[in-house]
XYZ file of N, CA and C in Angstrom:
603
model
N 0.845 -1.185 0.000
C 0.000 0.000 0.000
C 0.886 1.242 0.000
N 0.640 2.144 -0.916
C 1.455 3.347 -1.020
C 1.220 4.247 0.185
N 2.283 4.874 0.673
C 2.150 5.796 1.788
C 2.006 7.210 1.251
N 0.889 7.855 1.555
C 0.647 9.231 1.169
C 0.312 9.981 2.446
N 0.979 11.098 2.677
C 0.930 11.709 3.995
C -0.223 12.686 4.201
N -0.935 13.085 3.142
C -2.016 14.049 3.325
C -3.096 13.804 2.290
N -4.339 13.921 2.690
C -5.448 13.758 1.762
C -6.381 14.947 1.878
N -7.022 15.303 0.788
C -7.904 16.463 0.788
C -9.235 16.164 1.468
N -9.581 14.906 1.612
C -10.868 14.535 2.202
C -10.782 14.206 3.685
N -9.604 13.851 4.159
C -9.440 13.396 5.538
C -9.534 11.894 5.693
N -9.923 11.172 4.634
C -10.067 9.716 4.699
C -8.764 9.016 4.318
N -8.440 7.960 5.078
C -7.242 7.165 4.798
C -7.565 5.678 4.922
N -6.912 4.889 4.093
C -6.913 3.432 4.237
C -5.597 3.074 4.921
N -5.682 2.434 6.068
C -4.516 2.196 6.925
C -4.358 0.700 7.177
N -3.111 0.243 7.185
C -2.836 -1.159 7.484
C -1.600 -1.254 8.373
N -1.714 -2.002 9.470
C -0.581 -2.265 10.364
C -0.327 -3.764 10.367
N 0.895 -4.165 9.995
C 1.222 -5.582 9.824
C 2.233 -6.045 10.864
N 2.092 -7.286 11.273
C 3.073 -7.880 12.162
C 4.409 -8.034 11.459
N 5.479 -7.823 12.172
C 6.810 -7.917 11.582
C 7.090 -9.368 11.187
N 7.558 -9.558 9.958
C 7.847 -10.906 9.487
C 6.647 -11.830 9.514
N 5.462 -11.282 9.225
C 4.208 -12.052 9.253
C 3.893 -12.613 10.637
N 4.441 -11.967 11.674
C 4.163 -12.355 13.053
C 2.669 -12.235 13.354
N 2.095 -13.269 13.975
C 0.714 -13.174 14.429
C 0.619 -12.123 15.524
N -0.333 -11.214 15.389
C -0.483 -10.153 16.381
C -1.658 -10.413 17.322
N -2.443 -11.438 17.012
C -3.544 -11.853 17.890
C -3.470 -13.363 18.078
N -3.467 -13.785 19.337
C -3.450 -15.216 19.629
C -4.741 -15.687 20.274
N -5.598 -14.744 20.639
C -6.845 -15.116 21.308
C -7.868 -14.006 21.117
N -9.117 -14.319 21.430
C -10.154 -13.295 21.395
C -9.879 -12.208 22.422
N -9.254 -12.574 23.525
C -8.879 -11.576 24.531
C -7.958 -10.525 23.916
N -7.010 -10.968 23.100
C -6.117 -10.033 22.414
C -6.914 -9.091 21.516
N -7.855 -9.639 20.787
C -8.632 -8.838 19.839
C -9.482 -7.798 20.562
N -10.140 -8.208 21.637
C -10.944 -7.251 22.390
C -10.075 -6.146 22.977
N -8.921 -6.529 23.485
C -8.028 -5.515 24.055
C -7.582 -4.528 22.982
N -7.237 -5.034 21.797
C -6.813 -4.145 20.714
C -7.946 -3.194 20.331
N -9.156 -3.699 20.200
C -10.282 -2.861 19.799
C -10.559 -1.761 20.819
N -10.535 -2.111 22.086
C -10.792 -1.110 23.117
C -9.688 -0.064 23.153
N -8.450 -0.502 22.978
C -7.334 0.434 22.945
C -7.407 1.313 21.695
N -7.761 0.719 20.568
C -7.912 1.476 19.323
C -8.964 2.569 19.481
N -10.086 2.214 20.074
C -11.150 3.202 20.278
C -10.672 4.346 21.161
N -9.967 4.025 22.252
C -9.485 5.061 23.164
C -8.457 5.965 22.493
N -7.497 5.376 21.794
C -6.432 6.166 21.162
C -6.989 7.079 20.079
N -7.904 6.567 19.281
C -8.477 7.377 18.203
C -9.401 8.454 18.758
N -10.162 8.113 19.774
C -11.056 9.107 20.373
C -10.244 10.247 20.974
N -9.183 9.929 21.686
C -8.352 10.963 22.303
C -7.709 11.869 21.259
N -7.408 11.319 20.085
C -6.753 12.087 19.023
C -7.750 12.698 18.045
N -9.041 12.525 18.303
C -10.106 13.029 17.423
C -9.989 12.446 16.015
N -9.675 11.170 15.962
C -9.634 10.419 14.708
C -10.835 9.475 14.698
N -11.591 9.476 13.614
C -12.789 8.646 13.506
C -12.462 7.312 12.849
N -12.866 6.226 13.489
C -12.719 4.887 12.912
C -13.954 4.625 12.054
N -13.773 4.604 10.751
C -14.888 4.407 9.827
C -15.154 2.919 9.613
N -14.101 2.146 9.436
C -14.229 0.698 9.229
C -12.974 0.014 9.747
N -13.130 -1.234 10.198
C -11.979 -1.976 10.718
C -12.152 -3.466 10.456
N -11.010 -4.149 10.418
C -11.001 -5.607 10.325
C -9.712 -6.115 10.959
N -9.844 -7.071 11.871
C -8.685 -7.683 12.520
C -8.411 -9.038 11.882
N -7.220 -9.190 11.322
C -6.783 -10.461 10.763
C -5.679 -11.019 11.659
N -5.201 -12.217 11.358
C -4.212 -12.830 12.229
C -2.916 -12.060 12.334
N -2.423 -11.556 11.192
C -1.122 -10.891 11.193
C -1.183 -9.426 10.795
N -2.387 -8.861 10.663
C -2.484 -7.438 10.346
C -3.852 -6.879 10.718
N -3.903 -5.558 10.749
C -5.133 -4.818 11.015
C -5.383 -3.899 9.833
N -6.611 -3.894 9.337
C -6.991 -3.087 8.181
C -8.038 -2.072 8.632
N -7.833 -0.784 8.321
C -8.705 0.276 8.822
C -9.023 1.295 7.739
N -10.169 1.948 7.880
C -10.446 3.207 7.190
C -10.655 4.245 8.284
N -9.854 5.294 8.249
C -9.893 6.327 9.279
C -10.212 7.680 8.658
N -10.833 8.542 9.459
C -11.115 9.915 9.060
C -10.370 10.833 10.015
N -9.472 11.643 9.468
C -8.587 12.472 10.296
C -8.459 13.854 9.673
N -9.184 14.817 10.229
C -9.123 16.189 9.720
C -7.980 16.986 10.336
N -7.499 16.559 11.500
C -6.541 17.356 12.266
C -5.105 16.856 12.158
N -4.852 15.874 11.315
C -3.510 15.323 11.127
C -2.962 14.718 12.425
N -3.839 14.022 13.148
C -3.453 13.387 14.410
C -3.298 11.876 14.292
N -3.494 11.346 13.091
C -3.537 9.900 12.923
C -2.224 9.225 13.288
N -1.100 9.811 12.910
C 0.195 9.186 13.194
C 0.400 8.995 14.688
N 0.084 10.032 15.463
C 0.245 9.939 16.915
C -0.682 8.879 17.495
N -1.917 8.834 17.005
C -2.873 7.843 17.501
C -2.416 6.427 17.184
N -1.949 6.209 15.955
C -1.514 4.874 15.559
C -0.253 4.451 16.305
N 0.680 5.364 16.491
C 1.907 5.029 17.220
C 1.594 4.638 18.656
N 0.733 5.406 19.300
C 0.342 5.076 20.676
C -0.355 3.723 20.721
N -1.270 3.485 19.785
C -2.011 2.227 19.738
C -1.084 1.036 19.560
N -0.220 1.095 18.562
C 0.620 -0.060 18.235
C 1.675 -0.321 19.300
N 2.277 0.738 19.830
C 3.299 0.559 20.864
C 2.693 0.012 22.156
N 1.554 0.581 22.559
C 0.917 0.136 23.798
C 0.452 -1.311 23.683
N -0.182 -1.634 22.565
C -0.657 -3.004 22.383
C 0.510 -3.983 22.337
N 1.589 -3.612 21.633
C 2.753 -4.502 21.524
C 3.348 -4.801 22.897
N 3.463 -3.783 23.747
C 4.002 -3.997 25.097
C 3.123 -4.962 25.882
N 1.819 -4.772 25.806
C 0.902 -5.644 26.545
C 0.925 -7.064 25.985
N 0.958 -7.182 24.668
C 0.987 -8.494 24.026
C 2.263 -9.236 24.402
N 3.407 -8.545 24.355
C 4.682 -9.176 24.692
C 4.714 -9.620 26.147
N 4.182 -8.786 27.015
C 4.158 -9.133 28.436
C 3.283 -10.367 28.668
N 2.161 -10.419 27.993
C 1.224 -11.523 28.184
C 1.746 -12.831 27.597
N 2.461 -12.750 26.472
C 2.909 -13.962 25.773
C 4.355 -14.329 26.078
N 5.073 -13.457 26.806
C 6.458 -13.754 27.141
C 7.433 -13.547 25.999
N 7.025 -12.831 24.954
C 7.938 -12.556 23.854
C 8.582 -11.195 24.066
N 9.581 -10.873 23.237
C 10.241 -9.575 23.305
C 10.492 -9.076 21.890
N 10.809 -7.797 21.788
C 11.106 -7.224 20.482
C 9.885 -6.617 19.821
N 10.084 -6.149 18.597
C 9.020 -5.478 17.854
C 7.922 -6.471 17.473
N 6.702 -6.017 17.540
C 5.562 -6.827 17.115
C 5.088 -6.411 15.727
N 5.088 -5.100 15.478
C 4.635 -4.568 14.202
C 5.816 -4.089 13.363
N 5.593 -4.021 12.070
C 6.592 -3.413 11.198
C 6.825 -1.975 11.624
N 7.990 -1.432 11.245
C 8.388 -0.107 11.728
C 7.366 0.959 11.378
N 6.828 0.915 10.180
C 5.837 1.903 9.750
C 4.513 1.215 9.423
N 3.425 1.851 9.813
C 2.133 1.384 9.317
C 1.920 1.996 7.931
N 1.150 1.316 7.114
C 0.906 1.779 5.753
C -0.359 2.625 5.716
N -0.337 3.667 4.916
C -1.556 4.451 4.732
C -1.634 4.998 3.317
N -2.852 5.058 2.825
C -3.105 5.553 1.474
C -4.237 6.563 1.541
N -4.065 7.696 0.901
C -5.104 8.717 0.912
C -6.278 8.290 0.045
N -7.464 8.667 0.476
C -8.700 8.377 -0.257
C -9.309 9.716 -0.652
N -9.175 10.075 -1.900
C -9.492 11.433 -2.333
C -10.828 11.576 -3.046
N -11.542 10.484 -3.269
C -12.846 10.550 -3.930
C -13.839 9.658 -3.197
N -15.127 9.896 -3.433
C -16.160 9.044 -2.834
C -15.958 7.588 -3.225
N -15.641 7.368 -4.482
C -15.459 6.003 -4.958
C -14.314 5.309 -4.221
N -13.220 6.021 -3.977
C -12.084 5.429 -3.265
C -12.456 5.091 -1.824
N -13.235 5.949 -1.180
C -13.677 5.669 0.190
C -14.566 4.427 0.218
N -15.513 4.360 -0.702
C -16.417 3.212 -0.765
C -15.649 1.920 -1.013
N -14.697 1.971 -1.928
C -13.940 0.767 -2.255
C -13.042 0.349 -1.097
N -12.502 1.325 -0.353
C -11.672 0.991 0.805
C -12.501 0.315 1.891
N -13.706 0.818 2.145
C -14.590 0.190 3.130
C -14.928 -1.234 2.692
N -15.251 -1.398 1.408
C -15.536 -2.742 0.888
C -14.336 -3.655 1.053
N -13.150 -3.137 0.726
C -11.929 -3.931 0.792
C -11.610 -4.369 2.217
N -11.790 -3.469 3.172
C -11.529 -3.797 4.575
C -12.438 -4.936 5.036
N -13.719 -4.824 4.744
C -14.662 -5.863 5.169
C -14.479 -7.168 4.404
N -13.930 -7.085 3.189
C -13.743 -8.290 2.364
C -12.458 -9.037 2.686
N -11.628 -8.484 3.551
C -10.318 -9.074 3.846
C -10.403 -10.563 4.205
N -11.264 -10.966 5.154
C -11.303 -12.394 5.518
C -11.810 -13.281 4.392
N -12.732 -12.771 3.597
C -13.239 -13.565 2.477
C -12.178 -13.713 1.396
N -11.474 -12.618 1.098
C -10.409 -12.678 0.093
C -9.301 -13.637 0.515
N -9.091 -13.755 1.839
C -8.052 -14.648 2.357
C -8.543 -16.087 2.506
N -9.806 -16.337 2.188
C -10.350 -17.685 2.286
C -10.643 -18.133 3.704
N -10.841 -17.176 4.618
C -11.066 -17.508 6.026
C -12.547 -17.646 6.352
N -13.329 -16.682 5.912
C -14.761 -16.700 6.201
C -15.462 -15.721 5.275
N -16.783 -15.861 5.159
C -17.566 -14.920 4.378
C -17.604 -13.569 5.081
N -17.747 -12.508 4.305
C -17.771 -11.157 4.861
C -18.787 -11.048 5.988
N -20.013 -11.506 5.732
C -21.102 -11.324 6.683
C -21.010 -12.258 7.884
N -20.111 -13.241 7.847
C -19.985 -14.191 8.956
C -18.716 -13.989 9.781
N -17.846 -13.117 9.340
C -16.592 -12.914 10.068
C -16.857 -11.998 11.266
N -16.534 -12.432 12.481
C -16.921 -11.661 13.666
C -16.025 -10.472 13.982
N -14.830 -10.414 13.377
C -13.867 -9.397 13.787
C -13.706 -8.298 12.738
N -14.841 -7.734 12.338
C -14.829 -6.565 11.454
C -16.020 -5.686 11.802
N -16.060 -4.503 11.210
C -17.129 -3.543 11.499
C -18.334 -3.716 10.584
N -18.373 -4.779 9.793
C -19.477 -4.971 8.850
C -20.831 -4.935 9.563
N -20.953 -5.676 10.655
C -22.221 -5.717 11.392
C -22.552 -4.360 12.008
N -21.540 -3.613 12.436
C -21.773 -2.280 12.994
C -22.366 -1.360 11.939
N -21.880 -1.457 10.707
C -22.428 -0.643 9.621
C -23.895 -0.989 9.387
N -24.222 -2.266 9.389
C -25.609 -2.673 9.167
C -26.523 -2.156 10.267
N -26.060 -2.181 11.508
C -26.892 -1.708 12.613
C -27.187 -0.218 12.486
N -26.212 0.551 12.015
C -26.433 1.988 11.845
C -27.465 2.233 10.751
N -27.385 1.473 9.665
C -28.393 1.601 8.609
C -29.784 1.259 9.128
N -29.845 0.330 10.072
C -31.133 -0.060 10.651
C -31.632 0.954 11.675
N -30.824 1.980 11.950
C -31.234 3.021 12.870
C -31.005 2.697 14.320
N -30.207 1.677 14.602
C -29.942 1.282 15.986
C -28.774 2.099 16.519
N -29.057 3.332 16.928
C -27.998 4.241 17.359
C -27.321 3.770 18.640
N -28.058 3.085 19.511
C -27.462 2.605 20.762
C -26.350 1.616 20.474
N -26.621 0.658 19.593
C -25.599 -0.315 19.246
C -24.428 0.350 18.545
N -24.720 1.325 17.682
C -23.651 2.010 16.962
C -22.730 2.734 17.931
N -23.326 3.315 18.968
C -22.524 4.031 19.955
C -21.619 3.074 20.717
N -22.098 1.854 20.967
C -21.295 0.884 21.704
C -20.254 0.200 20.826
N -20.360 0.362 19.524
C -19.425 -0.283 18.618
C -18.075 0.412 18.605
N -17.213 -0.070 17.732
C -15.862 0.479 17.646
C -15.679 1.372 16.426
N -16.688 1.444 15.560
C -16.590 2.299 14.377
C -17.738 3.296 14.371
N -17.569 4.348 13.565
C -18.619 5.341 13.359
C -18.866 5.458 11.861
N -19.765 4.640 11.322
C -20.000 4.648 9.877
C -20.853 5.818 9.397
N -21.324 6.679 10.300
C -22.285 7.710 9.918
C -21.761 8.628 8.819
N -20.443 8.832 8.771
C -19.881 9.758 7.785
C -19.842 9.180 6.378
N -20.114 7.892 6.222
C -20.110 7.302 4.877
C -21.473 6.720 4.495
N -22.483 6.867 5.363
C -23.789 6.275 5.081
C -24.371 6.795 3.777
N -24.274 8.098 3.549
C -24.888 8.670 2.352
C -24.193 8.226 1.071
N -22.955 7.769 1.178
C -22.256 7.291 -0.018
C -22.933 6.045 -0.572
N -23.399 5.180 0.316
C -24.042 3.939 -0.109
C -25.552 4.102 -0.256
N -26.147 4.961 0.545
C -27.549 5.301 0.379
C -28.528 4.468 1.175
N -28.307 3.175 1.285
C -29.236 2.302 2.000
C -28.509 1.044 2.438
N -29.125 0.325 3.376
C -28.528 -0.935 3.829
C -28.422 -1.923 2.678
N -29.461 -1.959 1.831
C -29.454 -2.879 0.697
C -28.293 -2.577 -0.244
N -28.087 -1.298 -0.524
C -26.994 -0.912 -1.419
C -25.637 -1.193 -0.783
N -25.542 -0.944 0.531
C -24.282 -1.208 1.228
C -23.932 -2.688 1.181
N -24.917 -3.546 1.445
C -24.673 -4.989 1.419
C -24.264 -5.435 0.022
N -25.007 -4.979 -0.979
C -24.716 -5.390 -2.351
C -23.329 -4.936 -2.783
N -22.978 -3.705 -2.448
C -21.652 -3.206 -2.814
C -20.573 -3.975 -2.062
N -20.813 -4.245 -0.793
C -19.822 -4.957 0.016
C -19.568 -6.358 -0.513
N -20.602 -6.989 -1.049
C -20.465 -8.358 -1.534
C -20.068 -8.424 -3.000
N -19.899 -7.263 -3.628
C -19.435 -7.233 -5.011
C -17.923 -7.362 -5.036
N -17.355 -7.403 -6.226
C -15.909 -7.551 -6.370
C -15.347 -6.383 -7.149
N -14.100 -6.010 -6.902
C -13.518 -4.852 -7.582
C -13.354 -5.032 -9.078
N -13.453 -6.258 -9.583
C -13.280 -6.470 -11.018
C -14.605 -6.483 -11.772
N -15.650 -5.944 -11.116
C -16.914 -5.799 -11.825
C -17.974 -6.794 -11.440
N -17.728 -7.609 -10.422
C -18.749 -8.531 -9.952
C -19.977 -7.779 -9.493
N -21.116 -8.473 -9.524
C -22.386 -7.857 -9.165
C -22.634 -6.608 -10.005
N -22.727 -6.733 -11.325
C -22.835 -5.577 -12.205
C -24.058 -4.717 -11.953
N -25.161 -5.318 -11.503
C -26.346 -4.517 -11.235
C -26.072 -3.487 -10.151
N -25.311 -3.911 -9.118
C -24.974 -2.980 -8.047
C -24.031 -1.906 -8.553
N -23.073 -2.284 -9.395
C -22.147 -1.306 -9.947
C -22.904 -0.260 -10.759
N -23.915 -0.696 -11.522
C -24.709 0.252 -12.300
C -25.446 1.213 -11.384
N -25.980 0.691 -10.271
C -26.704 1.525 -9.328
C -25.787 2.577 -8.720
N -24.569 2.164 -8.362
C -23.604 3.093 -7.783
C -23.204 4.148 -8.803
N -22.982 3.736 -10.054
C -22.621 4.682 -11.107
C -23.711 5.745 -11.263
N -24.974 5.313 -11.272
C -26.082 6.248 -11.431
C -26.143 7.226 -10.267
N -25.911 6.727 -9.053
C -25.961 7.593 -7.881
C -24.829 8.609 -7.907
N -23.627 8.189 -8.291
C -22.501 9.112 -8.369
C -22.736 10.173 -9.433
N -23.320 9.779 -10.559
C -23.626 10.748 -11.615
C -24.695 11.735 -11.154
N -25.694 11.228 -10.421
C -26.750 12.110 -9.921
C -26.180 13.178 -9.002
N -25.255 12.779 -8.127
C -24.662 13.746 -7.200
C -23.781 14.748 -7.928
N -23.119 14.284 -8.978
C -22.224 15.167 -9.726
C -22.988 16.307 -10.383
N -24.240 16.043 -10.754
C -25.027 17.057 -11.456
C -26.097 17.687 -10.576
N -26.084 17.318 -9.290
C -27.099 17.868 -8.377
C -26.798 19.330 -8.062
């Protein structure tokens, strides 16, 4: 993933990988701890977590950062988690690669595709279907579309800033289950029409 240090929209696709393909989660306890720490670090830095997915050896995120605080938030998150993980597992040394990867998302289409890509990570890796994988924000996005604000508040992501891009829960699901090479063409046509409508609105 190319590293770009500034985006005009504030949206970034971020990935933090274990060094040498090191597993960064060994248990559900590890995953819950990472999520809670991620929420605290991003909230303190005023960085919005739009989408997330925890895999065995990496974390995939879409973040919204208007104040250029993302680097500090990510450094605090990764260093703190690594110390706790090492202490718990008896290992030493670096857990994550020296730099996390980030790519600027400068258009609506890029933001939508990044959210789709993050949620599709386990399916692309042959681990589980998007809608059945428990360690991503896919279900949190669906709850927000359903109007369940209480659940959304308790979640780890805030999808509200991208809801209008997809338009409805049905469109979000269809787009999420489509493929970047043109799968689900009916959904792609619907998205194209919506983007054109906004361009001329």
